[in-house]
Coordinates of C-alpha atoms in Angstrom, one line a residue:
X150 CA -163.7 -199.2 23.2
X151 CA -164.0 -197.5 26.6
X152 CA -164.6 -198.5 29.2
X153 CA -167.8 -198.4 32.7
X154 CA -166.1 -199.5 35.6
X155 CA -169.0 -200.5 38.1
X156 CA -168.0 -200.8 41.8
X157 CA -170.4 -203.0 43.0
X158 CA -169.2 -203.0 46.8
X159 CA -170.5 -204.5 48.5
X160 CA -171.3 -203.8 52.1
X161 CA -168.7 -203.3 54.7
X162 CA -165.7 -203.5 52.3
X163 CA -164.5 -200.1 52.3
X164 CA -167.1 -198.8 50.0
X165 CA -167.4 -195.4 51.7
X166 CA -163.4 -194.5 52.0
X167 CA -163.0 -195.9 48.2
X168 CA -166.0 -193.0 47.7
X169 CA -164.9 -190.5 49.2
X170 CA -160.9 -191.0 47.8
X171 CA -162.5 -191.1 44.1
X172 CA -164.4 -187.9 44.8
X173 CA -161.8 -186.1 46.3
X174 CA -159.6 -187.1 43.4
X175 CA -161.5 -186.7 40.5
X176 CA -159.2 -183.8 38.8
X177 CA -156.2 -186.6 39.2
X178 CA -158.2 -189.5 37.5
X179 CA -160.0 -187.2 34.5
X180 CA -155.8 -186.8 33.8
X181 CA -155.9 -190.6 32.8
X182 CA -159.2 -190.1 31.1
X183 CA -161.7 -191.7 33.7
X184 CA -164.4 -189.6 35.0
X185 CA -166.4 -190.1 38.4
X186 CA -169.0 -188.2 37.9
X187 CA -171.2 -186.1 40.2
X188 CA -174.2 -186.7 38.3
X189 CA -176.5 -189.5 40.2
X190 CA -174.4 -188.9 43.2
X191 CA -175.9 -189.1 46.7
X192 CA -173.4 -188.6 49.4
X193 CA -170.3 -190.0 48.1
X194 CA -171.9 -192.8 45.8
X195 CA -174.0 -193.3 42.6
X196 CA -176.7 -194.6 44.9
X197 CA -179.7 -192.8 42.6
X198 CA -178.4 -194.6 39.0
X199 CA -179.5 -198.1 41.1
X200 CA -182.8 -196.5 41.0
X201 CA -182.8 -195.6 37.2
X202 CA -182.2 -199.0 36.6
X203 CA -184.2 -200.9 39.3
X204 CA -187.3 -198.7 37.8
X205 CA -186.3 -198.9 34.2
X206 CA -185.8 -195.4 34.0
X207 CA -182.5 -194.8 31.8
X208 CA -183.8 -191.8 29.8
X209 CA -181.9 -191.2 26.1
X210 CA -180.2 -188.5 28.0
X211 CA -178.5 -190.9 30.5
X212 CA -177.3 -193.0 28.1
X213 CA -176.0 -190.3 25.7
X214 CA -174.5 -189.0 28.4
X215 CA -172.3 -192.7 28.4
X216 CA -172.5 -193.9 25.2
X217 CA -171.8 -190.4 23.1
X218 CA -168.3 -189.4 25.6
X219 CA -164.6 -191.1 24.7
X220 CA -164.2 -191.6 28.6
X221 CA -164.1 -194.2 30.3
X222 CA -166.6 -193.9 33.8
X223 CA -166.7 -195.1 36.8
X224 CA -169.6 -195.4 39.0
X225 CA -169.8 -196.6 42.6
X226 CA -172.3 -197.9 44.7
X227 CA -172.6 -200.8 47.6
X228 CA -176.5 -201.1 46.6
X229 CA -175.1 -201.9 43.2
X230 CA -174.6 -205.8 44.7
X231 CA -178.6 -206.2 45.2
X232 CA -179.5 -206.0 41.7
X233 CA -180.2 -209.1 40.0
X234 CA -179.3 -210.6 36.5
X235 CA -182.2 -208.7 34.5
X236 CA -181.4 -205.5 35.9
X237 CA -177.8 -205.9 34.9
X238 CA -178.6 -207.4 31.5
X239 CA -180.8 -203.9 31.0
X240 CA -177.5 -201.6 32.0
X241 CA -175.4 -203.4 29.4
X242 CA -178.4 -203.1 26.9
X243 CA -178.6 -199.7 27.3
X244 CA -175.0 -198.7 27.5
X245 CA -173.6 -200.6 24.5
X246 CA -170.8 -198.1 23.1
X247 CA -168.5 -199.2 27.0
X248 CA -166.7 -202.4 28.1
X249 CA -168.1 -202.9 31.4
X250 CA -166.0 -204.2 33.9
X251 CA -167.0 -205.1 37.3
X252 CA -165.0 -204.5 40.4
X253 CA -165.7 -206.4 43.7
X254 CA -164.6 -206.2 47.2
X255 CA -164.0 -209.8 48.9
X256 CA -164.3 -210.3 52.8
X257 CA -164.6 -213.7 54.4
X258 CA -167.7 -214.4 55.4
X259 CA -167.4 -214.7 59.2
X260 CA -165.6 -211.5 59.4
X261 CA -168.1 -209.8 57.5
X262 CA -171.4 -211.0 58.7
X263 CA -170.2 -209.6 61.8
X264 CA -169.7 -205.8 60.4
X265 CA -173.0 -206.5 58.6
X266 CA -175.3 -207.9 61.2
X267 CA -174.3 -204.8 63.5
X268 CA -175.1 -202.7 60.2
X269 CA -178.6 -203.9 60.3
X270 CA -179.0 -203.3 63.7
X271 CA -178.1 -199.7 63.3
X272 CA -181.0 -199.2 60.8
X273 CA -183.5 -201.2 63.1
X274 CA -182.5 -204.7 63.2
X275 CA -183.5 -206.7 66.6
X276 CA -182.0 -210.3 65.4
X277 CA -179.0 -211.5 67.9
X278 CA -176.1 -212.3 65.9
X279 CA -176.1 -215.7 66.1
X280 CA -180.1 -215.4 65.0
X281 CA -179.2 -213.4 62.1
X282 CA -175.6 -216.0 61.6
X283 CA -178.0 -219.3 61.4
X284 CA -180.4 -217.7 58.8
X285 CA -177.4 -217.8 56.3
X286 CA -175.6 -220.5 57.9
X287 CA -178.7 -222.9 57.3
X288 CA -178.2 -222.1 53.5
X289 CA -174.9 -221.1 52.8
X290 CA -175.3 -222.7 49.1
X291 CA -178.1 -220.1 49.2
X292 CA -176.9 -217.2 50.7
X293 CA -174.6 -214.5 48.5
X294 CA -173.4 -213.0 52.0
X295 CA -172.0 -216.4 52.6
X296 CA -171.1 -217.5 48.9
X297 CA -169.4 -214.8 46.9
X298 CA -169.2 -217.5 43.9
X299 CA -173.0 -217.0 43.6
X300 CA -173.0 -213.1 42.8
X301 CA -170.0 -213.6 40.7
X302 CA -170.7 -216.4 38.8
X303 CA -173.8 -213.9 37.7
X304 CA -171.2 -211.4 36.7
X305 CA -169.5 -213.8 34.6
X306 CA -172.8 -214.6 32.9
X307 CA -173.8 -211.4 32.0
X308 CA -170.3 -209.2 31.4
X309 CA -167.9 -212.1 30.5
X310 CA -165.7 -213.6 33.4
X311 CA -162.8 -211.7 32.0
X312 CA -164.4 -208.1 33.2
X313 CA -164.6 -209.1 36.7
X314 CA -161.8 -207.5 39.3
X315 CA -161.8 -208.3 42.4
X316 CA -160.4 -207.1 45.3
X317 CA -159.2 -209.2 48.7
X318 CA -160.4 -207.0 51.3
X319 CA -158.9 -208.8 54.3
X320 CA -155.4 -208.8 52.4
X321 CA -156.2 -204.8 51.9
X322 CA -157.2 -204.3 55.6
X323 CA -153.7 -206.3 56.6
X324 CA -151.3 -204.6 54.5
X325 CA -153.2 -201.1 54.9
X326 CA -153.5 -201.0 50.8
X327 CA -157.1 -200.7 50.1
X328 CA -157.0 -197.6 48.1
X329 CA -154.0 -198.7 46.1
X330 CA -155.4 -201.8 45.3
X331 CA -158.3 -200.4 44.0
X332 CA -156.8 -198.7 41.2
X333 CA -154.8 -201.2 40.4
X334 CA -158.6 -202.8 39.4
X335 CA -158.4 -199.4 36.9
X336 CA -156.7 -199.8 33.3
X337 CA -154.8 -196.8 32.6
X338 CA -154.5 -195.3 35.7
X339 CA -151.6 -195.4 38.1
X340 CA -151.2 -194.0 41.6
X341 CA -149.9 -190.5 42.3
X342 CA -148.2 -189.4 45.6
X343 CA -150.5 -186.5 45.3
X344 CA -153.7 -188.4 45.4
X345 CA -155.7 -186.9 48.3
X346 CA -156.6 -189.8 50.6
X347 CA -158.9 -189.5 53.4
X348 CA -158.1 -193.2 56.0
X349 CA -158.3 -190.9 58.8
X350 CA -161.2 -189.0 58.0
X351 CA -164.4 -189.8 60.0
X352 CA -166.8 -189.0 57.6
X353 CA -165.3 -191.6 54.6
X354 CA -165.1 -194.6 57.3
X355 CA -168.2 -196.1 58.3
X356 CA -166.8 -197.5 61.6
X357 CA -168.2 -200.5 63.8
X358 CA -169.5 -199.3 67.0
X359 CA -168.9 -200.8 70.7
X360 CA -170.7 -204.3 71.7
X361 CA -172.9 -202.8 74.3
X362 CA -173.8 -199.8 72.4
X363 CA -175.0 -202.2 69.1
X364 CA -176.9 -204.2 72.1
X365 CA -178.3 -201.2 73.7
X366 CA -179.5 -200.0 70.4
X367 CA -180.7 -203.9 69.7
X368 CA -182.7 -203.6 72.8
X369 CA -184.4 -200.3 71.8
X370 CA -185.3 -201.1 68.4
X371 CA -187.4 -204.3 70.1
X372 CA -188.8 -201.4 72.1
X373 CA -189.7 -199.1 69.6
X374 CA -191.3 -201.5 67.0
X375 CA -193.3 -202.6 70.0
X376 CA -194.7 -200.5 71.9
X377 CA -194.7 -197.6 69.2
X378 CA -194.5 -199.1 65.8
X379 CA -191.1 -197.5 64.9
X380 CA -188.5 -199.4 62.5
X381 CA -185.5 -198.4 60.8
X382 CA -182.6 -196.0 61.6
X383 CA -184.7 -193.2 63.7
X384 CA -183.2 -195.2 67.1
X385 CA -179.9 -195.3 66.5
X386 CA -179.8 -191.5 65.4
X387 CA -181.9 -190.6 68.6
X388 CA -179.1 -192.4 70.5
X389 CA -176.1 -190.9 68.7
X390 CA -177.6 -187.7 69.7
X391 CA -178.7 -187.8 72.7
X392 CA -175.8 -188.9 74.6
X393 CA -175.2 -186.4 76.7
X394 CA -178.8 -186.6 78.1
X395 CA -178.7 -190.4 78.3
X396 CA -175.3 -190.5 80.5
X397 CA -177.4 -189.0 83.1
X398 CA -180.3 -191.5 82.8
X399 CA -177.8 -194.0 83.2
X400 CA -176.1 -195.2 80.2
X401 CA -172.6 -196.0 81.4
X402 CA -174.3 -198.2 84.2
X403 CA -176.8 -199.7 81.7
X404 CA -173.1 -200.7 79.8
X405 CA -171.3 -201.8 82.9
X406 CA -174.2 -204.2 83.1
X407 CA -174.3 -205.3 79.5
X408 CA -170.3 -205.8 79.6
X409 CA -170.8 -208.5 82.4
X410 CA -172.4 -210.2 79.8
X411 CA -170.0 -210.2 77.7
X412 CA -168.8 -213.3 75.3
X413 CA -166.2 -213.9 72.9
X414 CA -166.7 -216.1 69.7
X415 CA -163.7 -217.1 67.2
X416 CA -164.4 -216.1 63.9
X417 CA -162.4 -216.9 60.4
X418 CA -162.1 -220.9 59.9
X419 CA -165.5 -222.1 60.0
X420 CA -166.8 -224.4 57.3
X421 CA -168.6 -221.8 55.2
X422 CA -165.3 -219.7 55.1
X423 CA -163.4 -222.7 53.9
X424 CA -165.3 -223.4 51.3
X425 CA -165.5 -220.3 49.9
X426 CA -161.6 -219.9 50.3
X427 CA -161.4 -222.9 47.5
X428 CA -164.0 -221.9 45.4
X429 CA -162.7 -218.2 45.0
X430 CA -159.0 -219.4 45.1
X431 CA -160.2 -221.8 42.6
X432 CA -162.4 -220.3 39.9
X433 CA -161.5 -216.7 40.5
X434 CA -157.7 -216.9 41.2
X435 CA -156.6 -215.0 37.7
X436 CA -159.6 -212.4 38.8
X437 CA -157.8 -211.2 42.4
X438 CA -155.7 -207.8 41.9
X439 CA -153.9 -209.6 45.7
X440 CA -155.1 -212.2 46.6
X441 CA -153.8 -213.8 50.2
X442 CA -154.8 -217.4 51.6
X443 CA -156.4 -216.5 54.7
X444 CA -154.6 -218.3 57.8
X445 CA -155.9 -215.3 60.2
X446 CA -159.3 -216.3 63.0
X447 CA -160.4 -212.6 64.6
X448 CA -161.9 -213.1 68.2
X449 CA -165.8 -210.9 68.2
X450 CA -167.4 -210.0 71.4
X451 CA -170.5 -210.3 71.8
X452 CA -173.0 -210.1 74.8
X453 CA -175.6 -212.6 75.8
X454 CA -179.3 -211.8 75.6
X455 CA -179.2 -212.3 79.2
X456 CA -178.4 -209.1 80.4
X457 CA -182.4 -208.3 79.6
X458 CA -183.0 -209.9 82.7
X459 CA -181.2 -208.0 85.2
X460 CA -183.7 -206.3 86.7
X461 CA -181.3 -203.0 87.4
X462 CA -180.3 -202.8 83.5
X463 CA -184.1 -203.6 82.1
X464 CA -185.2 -200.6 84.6
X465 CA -182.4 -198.3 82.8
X466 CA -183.4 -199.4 79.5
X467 CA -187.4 -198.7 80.0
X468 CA -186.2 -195.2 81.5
X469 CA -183.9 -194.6 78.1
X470 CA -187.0 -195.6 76.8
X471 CA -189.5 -193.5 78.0
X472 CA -187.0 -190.3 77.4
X473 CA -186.1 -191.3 73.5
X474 CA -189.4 -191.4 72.9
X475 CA -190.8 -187.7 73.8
X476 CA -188.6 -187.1 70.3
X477 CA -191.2 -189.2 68.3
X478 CA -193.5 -186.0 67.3
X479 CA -190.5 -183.0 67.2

């Protein structure tokens, strides 16, 4: 039987380099039989199949198109981790003829509530961090971001325990492996000197930004959804481009400000990420392509909400305001 390998991310574990390294490299994979297809691509990912299934839209087509080849596939997507038992349950319905074996990308939870909170603020997010931290840390036996048992004990349930891979990000990260990991999570497939790989490239790295730029576009979004009823990611790609314009209004000052408010919190051995290290280590061990007991803490800055006060930076802010918003109706 062959075989549907389903990278299911999720966020902020290297989804977007592994993307862009299986697209670049597809000739080298089809060699070993696996196909990444460019059908339901969007950008680097299979982003629109989660669509086909949310919607219960798998036509004949789609599934003759897995069930009728002697490949094994492999789609990719970070929006695969927010579908839910049924939807999965209706994917393995439909595409009966293939094993499917899920591969999942492990970071501890501090570490990457951090990348993820400044995530949402990038698409129009005005929680602090430690706002958006205390929403999961007042559930944590709730919260998947916090518990990676949770999503994976679903796995087990629907595809069998034994087609779960899953991959230590933070050991990855350290040891600079994260594409060779990966396909060690592929049967079949071994890595090739030749493979094209793409750590430096911009595009395939979706990189944090600076404290006081995340705060400066924290601060907007309140703004915008405000005064102007504007939510989602149209800030933060007014601010990326503007830059130029915005230096002269006075954006390196409004940061010089911000930066004097500047914290730093130590991340990495709070409760929640010590309980997950003995549930994964225990239930999941035989799962890990390289697993690593974590003994590293990361220090995160952060700046206080206080900097909205100073009457100098909330006059800079109102004036960044005022010239982001003439690009509302162009």
């Amino acid at each position: 039987m062959n075989t549907l390998y389903l990278h299911v991310g999720p966020h902020k574990t290297g989804t977007t380099l592994i993307q862009k390294f299986l697209l670049d490299n597809q000739g080298w994979l089809f060699k070993s039989n696996l196909v990444y297809p460019k059908r339901y691509q969007k950008i680097f990912g299979h982003h629109e199949f989660r669509e086909l299934i949310v919607n219960r839209q798998l036509s004949q087509e789609d599934r003759d198109f897995f069930n009728n080849e002697q490949h094994d596939f492999l789609l990719s997507s970070e929006d695969f981790i927010s579908l839910n038992k049924d939807d999965f349950e209706y994917l393995k319905h439909n595409i009966e003829s293939k094993k499917i074996v899920v591969i999942f990308g492990w970071r501890r939870a501090s570490f990457k509530l951090y990348s993820i909170w400044q995530e949402v603020i990038k698409h129009g997010g005005t929680d602090t961090f430690f706002s958006y931290y205390h929403d999961h840390l007042a559930r944590p036996g709730q919260s998947q971001m916090l518990s990676a048992d949770l999503k994976l004990n679903m796995f087990s349930h629907v595809f069998g325990k034994e087609n779960i891979r899953i991959i230590d990000y933070d050991a990855s990260a350290k040891n600079n492996s994260l594409l060779r990991d990966f396909i060690k999570t592929l049967d079949n497939v071994e890595w090739q000197n030749d493979f094209v790989t793409a750590e430096n490239n911009a595009e395939a790295v979706n990189r944090s930004m600076d404290i006081t730029d995340i705060e400066i576009i924290r601060a907007l979004n309140h703004q915008f959804k405000a005064l102007y009823d504007i939510d989602g990611a149209w800030v933060r790609t007014q601010f990326a481009q503007q830059q130029e314009q915005l230096e002269e209004i006075g954006l390196g000052k409004l940061k010089s400000i911000i930066s004097a408010y500047q914290q730093e919190l130590t991340v990495g051995n709070y409760f929640i990420d010590i309980r997950c290290e003995t549930i994964m280590a225990d239930k999941f061990a035989n799962n890990m392509i390289n697993y690593e007991p974590n003994t590293v803490v990361k220090k995160i800055r952060l700046a206080k909400a206080d900097w909205m006060f100073n009457p100098e930076g909330q006059k800079i802010l109102n004036q960044i305001t005022e010239h982001l918003k003439e690009a509302i109706n162009t």
